[in-house]
Amino acid sequence: MGYYESNPEWDDVVPIAQFDGEGALAAIAYTEEYSEAMSYLRAVIASKEYSIRVLNLTAHVISLNPAHYTVWLYRASTIFRLNASIASELDWLSDIALTNQKNYQIWHHRQLLIDHLFPSIAKDLSAIQKLSQSETEFMEKMFDEDGKNYHVWSYRQYLVQKLNLFNHAELSSIESLLEKDIRNNSAWSHRFFLVFSNPEYANLRSAATEHDPQIPLSIIEREIKFAKEATYQAPQNQSPWNYLRGVLRKGNRAITTEEEWATRFINISRDETATYTFVASSHALDFLVDIWSEKGEVGKADKALTLLGEKYDPIRKNYWEWKRLGLSTNSR
């Protein structure tokens, strides 16, 4: 006899068993515990029951199968019908998330909770600040486990938009994450979103790769400086190089304005052979290729691309050859 069948609290519920169809060829071998819990869950869903015991039942099913999206949706509906504590649910959910880090349903559930809570605190700045602080602290715990967890970063972007966290505290938090791991491309992506999607000054209709004349000059200069400093820390980290390209586009700055700086990462002999005697970053060389191509210095760009394919980044040789073909086409 199972837990629910022997529990007087559930005597009034007639469980609905799993039915895989007549003569099912590959019926799933569920455990008895899971089969019983699901049979009672089907029953309460069918009767549209929303109660404390249903919350306990959904928690049990989630402990057995955290990826079961139906139970998550019904749990959310039950919480909202009962007007249960969102704060308590978030605390419970945090424990589940830490042990199921790549579970999408957990983060969708968390968004539903915040969406439900937000109207009641929308005009209370202290409540919003308290919520943002607790959520940020929780996400930092998640990032300690996996700094590039896609679900957490997606949720963080959602939270910034929902709570309007385009502020110094959020920017400082991202900088701290980059200090821990300057190669964290997810943190770089979030910083770009945070800086260039700020509704206080940004044109929200501007695409990520488009010039936005509304971005203040001081911010463009700050972000250029930030990206450059990061390239010195890890020259072979592609993220700050890509970030710099994005900032230049947002500020409508020609990439050629950074030629002098980019050449610091390479050394070319001054004789007629123009031999590359030192290359600290293949990304710097790629950056210079685009500069020279834009300036019409096709020979220099072609030589750099050849070296990238043969010596400095041979794993992407086909890509560099493709770029060389582009040089030939554009020079006609």
Tab-separated table of C-alpha atoms in Angstrom:
chain	number	residue	atom	x	y	z
A	1	MET	CA	0.000	0.000	0.000
A	2	GLY	CA	1.422	3.344	-1.080
A	3	TYR	CA	1.803	6.551	0.901
A	4	TYR	CA	-1.295	8.293	-0.488
A	5	GLU	CA	-3.494	5.213	-0.446
A	6	SER	CA	-2.708	4.675	3.240
A	7	ASN	CA	-3.008	8.350	4.195
A	8	PRO	CA	-6.487	9.296	5.540
A	9	GLU	CA	-5.994	12.844	4.238
A	10	TRP	CA	-6.371	11.485	0.707
A	11	ASP	CA	-9.292	9.098	1.302
A	12	ASP	CA	-11.672	11.329	-0.669
A	13	VAL	CA	-9.565	11.225	-3.839
A	14	VAL	CA	-9.934	8.503	-6.446
A	15	PRO	CA	-6.550	8.192	-8.190
A	16	ILE	CA	-6.372	8.158	-11.977
A	17	ALA	CA	-3.828	5.608	-13.158
A	18	GLN	CA	-1.508	6.020	-16.116
A	19	PHE	CA	-2.982	4.626	-19.340
A	20	ASP	CA	-0.538	4.002	-22.173
A	21	GLY	CA	-3.114	2.493	-24.512
A	22	GLU	CA	-3.998	-1.081	-25.339
A	23	GLY	CA	-0.977	-3.281	-25.967
A	24	ALA	CA	1.589	-0.522	-25.471
A	25	LEU	CA	4.917	-1.685	-26.911
A	26	ALA	CA	7.203	0.459	-24.775
A	27	ALA	CA	5.459	1.392	-21.551
A	28	ILE	CA	7.709	3.436	-19.277
A	29	ALA	CA	8.792	1.559	-16.157
A	30	TYR	CA	7.859	4.152	-13.535
A	31	THR	CA	8.635	3.445	-9.895
A	32	GLU	CA	5.665	2.599	-7.689
A	33	GLU	CA	6.208	5.791	-5.703
A	34	TYR	CA	6.133	7.968	-8.816
A	35	SER	CA	3.184	6.128	-10.370
A	36	GLU	CA	1.095	6.565	-7.239
A	37	ALA	CA	1.966	10.247	-6.806
A	38	MET	CA	1.131	10.948	-10.453
A	39	SER	CA	-2.179	9.091	-10.232
A	40	TYR	CA	-3.235	11.389	-7.390
A	41	LEU	CA	-1.937	14.435	-9.241
A	42	ARG	CA	-4.072	13.547	-12.266
A	43	ALA	CA	-7.068	13.267	-9.976
A	44	VAL	CA	-6.658	16.688	-8.349
A	45	ILE	CA	-6.009	18.321	-11.723
A	46	ALA	CA	-9.167	16.716	-13.107
A	47	SER	CA	-11.208	17.988	-10.151
A	48	LYS	CA	-9.448	21.392	-10.239
A	49	GLU	CA	-8.489	21.228	-6.595
A	50	TYR	CA	-6.244	23.975	-5.237
A	51	SER	CA	-5.172	23.325	-1.662
A	52	ILE	CA	-2.240	22.971	0.714
A	53	ARG	CA	-2.232	19.225	0.233
A	54	VAL	CA	-1.956	19.783	-3.518
A	55	LEU	CA	1.125	21.938	-2.926
A	56	ASN	CA	2.623	19.109	-0.886
A	57	LEU	CA	1.751	16.636	-3.629
A	58	THR	CA	3.326	18.770	-6.357
A	59	ALA	CA	6.470	19.168	-4.243
A	60	HIS	CA	6.655	15.387	-3.956
A	61	VAL	CA	6.266	14.864	-7.708
A	62	ILE	CA	8.865	17.563	-8.417
A	63	SER	CA	11.315	15.837	-6.074
A	64	LEU	CA	10.882	12.705	-8.193
A	65	ASN	CA	10.848	14.415	-11.605
A	66	PRO	CA	11.930	18.095	-11.599
A	67	ALA	CA	11.498	18.362	-15.391
A	68	HIS	CA	7.750	17.611	-15.354
A	69	TYR	CA	6.379	20.883	-16.753
A	70	THR	CA	2.712	20.072	-16.055
A	71	VAL	CA	3.259	19.752	-12.320
A	72	TRP	CA	5.128	23.075	-12.266
A	73	LEU	CA	2.277	24.851	-14.027
A	74	TYR	CA	-0.312	23.370	-11.695
A	75	ARG	CA	1.780	24.265	-8.667
A	76	ALA	CA	1.932	27.886	-9.835
A	77	SER	CA	-1.841	27.967	-10.352
A	78	THR	CA	-2.357	26.545	-6.865
A	79	ILE	CA	-0.072	29.114	-5.251
A	80	PHE	CA	-1.897	31.957	-6.965
A	81	ARG	CA	-5.356	30.598	-6.083
A	82	LEU	CA	-4.365	30.201	-2.424
A	83	ASN	CA	-2.585	33.557	-2.352
A	84	ALA	CA	0.328	31.690	-0.799
A	85	SER	CA	3.571	33.413	0.176
A	86	ILE	CA	5.672	34.150	-2.905
A	87	ALA	CA	8.727	34.755	-0.726
A	88	SER	CA	8.431	31.292	0.812
A	89	GLU	CA	8.001	29.743	-2.621
A	90	LEU	CA	11.105	31.534	-3.912
A	91	ASP	CA	13.122	30.225	-0.960
A	92	TRP	CA	11.908	26.679	-1.600
A	93	LEU	CA	12.591	27.062	-5.304
A	94	SER	CA	16.155	28.246	-4.699
A	95	ASP	CA	17.013	24.989	-2.966
A	96	ILE	CA	15.538	23.030	-5.874
A	97	ALA	CA	17.479	25.115	-8.409
A	98	LEU	CA	20.825	24.566	-6.707
A	99	THR	CA	20.431	20.812	-7.079
A	100	ASN	CA	18.920	20.947	-10.593
A	101	GLN	CA	20.982	23.625	-12.284
A	102	LYS	CA	20.073	22.985	-15.921
A	103	ASN	CA	16.327	22.633	-15.396
A	104	TYR	CA	14.352	25.084	-17.549
A	105	GLN	CA	11.027	24.592	-15.734
A	106	ILE	CA	12.464	25.965	-12.495
A	107	TRP	CA	13.301	29.296	-14.118
A	108	HIS	CA	9.979	29.583	-15.911
A	109	HIS	CA	8.266	28.973	-12.571
A	110	ARG	CA	10.415	31.669	-10.980
A	111	GLN	CA	9.405	34.153	-13.671
A	112	LEU	CA	5.735	33.350	-13.107
A	113	LEU	CA	6.200	34.048	-9.399
A	114	ILE	CA	7.880	37.408	-10.032
A	115	ASP	CA	5.235	38.363	-12.606
A	116	HIS	CA	2.536	37.589	-10.052
A	117	LEU	CA	4.299	39.437	-7.238
A	118	PHE	CA	5.379	42.546	-9.126
A	119	PRO	CA	2.045	44.437	-9.369
A	120	SER	CA	1.793	44.418	-5.569
A	121	ILE	CA	5.245	46.005	-5.102
A	122	ALA	CA	5.529	48.087	-8.272
A	123	LYS	CA	5.234	51.377	-6.369
A	124	ASP	CA	7.303	50.278	-3.376
A	125	LEU	CA	10.941	51.048	-4.192
A	126	SER	CA	12.228	49.508	-0.967
A	127	ALA	CA	10.401	46.242	-1.702
A	128	ILE	CA	11.803	46.170	-5.233
A	129	GLN	CA	15.296	46.819	-3.903
A	130	LYS	CA	14.930	44.048	-1.328
A	131	LEU	CA	13.713	41.613	-3.982
A	132	SER	CA	16.468	42.523	-6.436
A	133	GLN	CA	19.112	42.114	-3.740
A	134	SER	CA	17.869	38.695	-2.655
A	135	GLU	CA	17.558	37.501	-6.258
A	136	THR	CA	21.033	38.772	-7.114
A	137	GLU	CA	22.506	36.996	-4.094
A	138	PHE	CA	20.780	33.785	-5.147
A	139	MET	CA	22.032	34.083	-8.733
A	140	GLU	CA	25.563	34.598	-7.423
A	141	LYS	CA	25.254	31.247	-5.660
A	142	MET	CA	24.174	29.703	-8.942
A	143	PHE	CA	27.087	31.331	-10.764
A	144	ASP	CA	29.493	29.952	-8.166
A	145	GLU	CA	28.409	26.535	-9.423
A	146	ASP	CA	28.370	27.453	-13.122
A	147	GLY	CA	29.197	30.990	-14.219
A	148	LYS	CA	27.801	30.415	-17.716
A	149	ASN	CA	24.467	28.804	-16.876
A	150	TYR	CA	22.240	29.899	-19.760
A	151	HIS	CA	18.999	29.647	-17.772
A	152	VAL	CA	20.321	31.889	-14.998
A	153	TRP	CA	21.581	34.526	-17.424
A	154	SER	CA	18.261	34.525	-19.295
A	155	TYR	CA	16.449	34.973	-16.006
A	156	ARG	CA	18.814	37.765	-14.994
A	157	GLN	CA	18.079	39.680	-18.190
A	158	TYR	CA	14.364	39.196	-17.563
A	159	LEU	CA	14.760	40.469	-13.987
A	160	VAL	CA	16.680	43.573	-15.080
A	161	GLN	CA	13.854	44.485	-17.438
A	162	LYS	CA	11.091	43.572	-14.990
A	163	LEU	CA	12.505	45.467	-12.005
A	164	ASN	CA	14.267	48.166	-14.053
A	165	LEU	CA	17.683	47.261	-12.690
A	166	PHE	CA	19.620	49.312	-15.218
A	167	ASN	CA	21.693	50.760	-12.415
A	168	HIS	CA	25.157	50.997	-10.923
A	169	ALA	CA	24.590	48.082	-8.541
A	170	GLU	CA	23.843	45.699	-11.417
A	171	LEU	CA	26.801	46.976	-13.418
A	172	SER	CA	29.103	46.541	-10.412
A	173	SER	CA	27.809	43.013	-9.904
A	174	ILE	CA	28.649	42.126	-13.507
A	175	GLU	CA	32.099	43.673	-13.158
A	176	SER	CA	32.702	41.488	-10.101
A	177	LEU	CA	31.782	38.402	-12.113
A	178	LEU	CA	34.172	39.457	-14.871
A	179	GLU	CA	36.918	40.005	-12.317
A	180	LYS	CA	36.453	36.386	-11.270
A	181	ASP	CA	36.480	35.174	-14.871
A	182	ILE	CA	37.356	37.673	-17.587
A	183	ARG	CA	36.560	34.956	-20.162
A	184	ASN	CA	32.920	34.670	-19.128
A	185	ASN	CA	31.254	35.459	-22.456
A	186	SER	CA	27.808	35.347	-20.812
A	187	ALA	CA	28.782	38.150	-18.440
A	188	TRP	CA	30.120	40.180	-21.365
A	189	SER	CA	26.851	39.699	-23.229
A	190	HIS	CA	24.835	40.778	-20.198
A	191	ARG	CA	26.973	43.882	-19.753
A	192	PHE	CA	26.324	44.890	-23.365
A	193	PHE	CA	22.587	44.426	-22.838
A	194	LEU	CA	22.707	46.351	-19.564
A	195	VAL	CA	24.606	49.313	-20.987
A	196	PHE	CA	23.034	49.640	-24.415
A	197	SER	CA	19.420	48.748	-23.577
A	198	ASN	CA	19.056	51.206	-20.716
A	199	PRO	CA	15.698	52.955	-21.304
A	200	GLU	CA	17.005	56.116	-19.631
A	201	TYR	CA	18.978	56.983	-22.736
A	202	ALA	CA	19.041	54.167	-25.312
A	203	ASN	CA	16.855	53.893	-28.380
A	204	LEU	CA	15.139	50.578	-27.652
A	205	ARG	CA	14.344	50.144	-31.345
A	206	SER	CA	18.035	50.120	-32.196
A	207	ALA	CA	19.367	46.655	-33.015
A	208	ALA	CA	22.399	45.369	-31.138
A	209	THR	CA	24.695	45.992	-34.113
A	210	GLU	CA	23.276	49.401	-35.067
A	211	HIS	CA	24.484	52.892	-34.270
A	212	ASP	CA	22.460	54.522	-31.508
A	213	PRO	CA	22.968	58.306	-31.477
A	214	GLN	CA	21.179	58.522	-28.125
A	215	ILE	CA	23.986	56.748	-26.249
A	216	PRO	CA	25.962	59.425	-24.345
A	217	LEU	CA	29.539	59.955	-25.490
A	218	SER	CA	30.798	59.395	-21.942
A	219	ILE	CA	29.331	55.884	-21.925
A	220	ILE	CA	30.861	55.029	-25.302
A	221	GLU	CA	34.265	56.174	-24.044
A	222	ARG	CA	33.859	54.267	-20.770
A	223	GLU	CA	32.969	51.015	-22.521
A	224	ILE	CA	35.803	51.334	-25.042
A	225	LYS	CA	38.230	51.775	-22.164
A	226	PHE	CA	36.735	48.831	-20.267
A	227	ALA	CA	37.032	46.501	-23.263
A	228	LYS	CA	40.600	47.559	-24.026
A	229	GLU	CA	41.740	46.971	-20.459
A	230	ALA	CA	40.236	43.486	-20.583
A	231	THR	CA	42.183	42.601	-23.738
A	232	TYR	CA	45.425	43.275	-21.890
A	233	GLN	CA	44.398	40.830	-19.154
A	234	ALA	CA	43.645	38.031	-21.611
A	235	PRO	CA	44.678	38.862	-25.193
A	236	GLN	CA	43.448	35.507	-26.493
A	237	ASN	CA	39.984	35.976	-25.003
A	238	GLN	CA	37.639	36.786	-27.871
A	239	SER	CA	34.880	38.341	-25.733
A	240	PRO	CA	36.369	41.829	-25.145
A	241	TRP	CA	37.384	42.086	-28.809
A	242	ASN	CA	33.817	41.375	-29.892
A	243	TYR	CA	32.533	43.708	-27.199
A	244	LEU	CA	34.768	46.485	-28.498
A	245	ARG	CA	33.442	45.999	-32.025
A	246	GLY	CA	29.908	46.315	-30.682
A	247	VAL	CA	30.692	49.495	-28.754
A	248	LEU	CA	32.313	51.076	-31.808
A	249	ARG	CA	29.196	50.354	-33.853
A	250	LYS	CA	26.920	51.755	-31.168
A	251	GLY	CA	29.014	54.911	-31.083
A	252	ASN	CA	29.343	55.095	-34.883
A	253	ARG	CA	33.120	54.930	-34.540
A	254	ALA	CA	35.119	53.602	-37.465
A	255	ILE	CA	37.130	50.521	-36.569
A	256	THR	CA	40.116	52.234	-38.200
A	257	THR	CA	40.297	54.634	-35.241
A	258	GLU	CA	41.719	51.789	-33.156
A	259	GLU	CA	44.543	50.733	-35.480
A	260	GLU	CA	47.344	52.208	-33.375
A	261	TRP	CA	46.043	50.468	-30.273
A	262	ALA	CA	45.501	47.069	-31.957
A	263	THR	CA	49.032	47.020	-33.384
A	264	ARG	CA	50.381	46.885	-29.829
A	265	PHE	CA	49.570	43.180	-29.831
A	266	ILE	CA	51.729	42.378	-32.858
A	267	ASN	CA	55.168	43.233	-34.161
A	268	ILE	CA	56.016	43.475	-37.866
A	269	SER	CA	59.567	43.924	-39.093
A	270	ARG	CA	60.202	47.258	-40.779
A	271	ASP	CA	62.172	45.821	-43.705
A	272	GLU	CA	60.748	44.949	-47.107
A	273	THR	CA	59.692	41.462	-45.925
A	274	ALA	CA	57.274	42.876	-43.322
A	275	THR	CA	57.688	39.689	-41.296
A	276	TYR	CA	55.464	39.063	-38.288
A	277	THR	CA	57.949	38.594	-35.450
A	278	PHE	CA	55.418	38.620	-32.621
A	279	VAL	CA	51.652	38.061	-32.336
A	280	ALA	CA	50.185	38.182	-28.824
A	281	SER	CA	46.596	37.743	-29.968
A	282	SER	CA	45.046	36.157	-33.032
A	283	HIS	CA	41.970	38.270	-32.278
A	284	ALA	CA	44.064	41.423	-32.561
A	285	LEU	CA	45.266	40.217	-35.947
A	286	ASP	CA	41.679	39.562	-37.034
A	287	PHE	CA	40.752	43.035	-35.768
A	288	LEU	CA	43.546	44.537	-37.857
A	289	VAL	CA	42.433	42.576	-40.919
A	290	ASP	CA	39.112	44.408	-40.812
A	291	ILE	CA	40.886	47.726	-40.310
A	292	TRP	CA	43.230	47.196	-43.259
A	293	SER	CA	40.415	45.890	-45.415
A	294	GLU	CA	38.381	49.013	-44.709
A	295	LYS	CA	41.393	51.190	-45.527
A	296	GLY	CA	41.930	49.350	-48.801
A	297	GLU	CA	45.254	47.840	-47.697
A	298	VAL	CA	44.352	44.476	-49.180
A	299	GLY	CA	47.897	43.117	-49.292
A	300	LYS	CA	48.410	43.549	-45.556
A	301	ALA	CA	45.002	42.070	-44.795
A	302	ASP	CA	45.630	39.083	-47.075
A	303	LYS	CA	48.979	38.317	-45.474
A	304	ALA	CA	47.461	38.483	-41.996
A	305	LEU	CA	44.636	36.135	-42.989
A	306	THR	CA	47.124	33.680	-44.450
A	307	LEU	CA	49.076	33.668	-41.191
A	308	LEU	CA	45.894	33.179	-39.187
A	309	GLY	CA	45.023	30.110	-41.243
A	310	GLU	CA	48.506	28.622	-41.320
A	311	LYS	CA	49.985	29.528	-37.946
A	312	TYR	CA	47.950	31.437	-35.391
A	313	ASP	CA	44.481	29.898	-35.734
A	314	PRO	CA	44.724	26.880	-38.071
A	315	ILE	CA	41.653	25.180	-36.614
A	316	ARG	CA	39.575	27.815	-38.442
A	317	LYS	CA	41.644	27.768	-41.616
A	318	ASN	CA	38.588	27.401	-43.857
A	319	TYR	CA	37.052	30.490	-42.293
A	320	TRP	CA	40.183	32.559	-42.860
A	321	GLU	CA	40.342	31.359	-46.471
A	322	TRP	CA	36.726	32.421	-46.896
A	323	LYS	CA	37.627	35.885	-45.627
A	324	ARG	CA	40.523	35.994	-48.085
A	325	LEU	CA	38.106	35.305	-50.925
A	326	GLY	CA	36.040	38.216	-49.676
A	327	LEU	CA	39.085	40.455	-49.902
A	328	SER	CA	39.616	39.447	-53.516
A	329	THR	CA	35.988	40.111	-54.375
A	330	ASN	CA	35.891	43.502	-52.669
A	331	SER	CA	39.123	44.654	-54.308
A	332	ARG	CA	37.781	44.224	-57.834
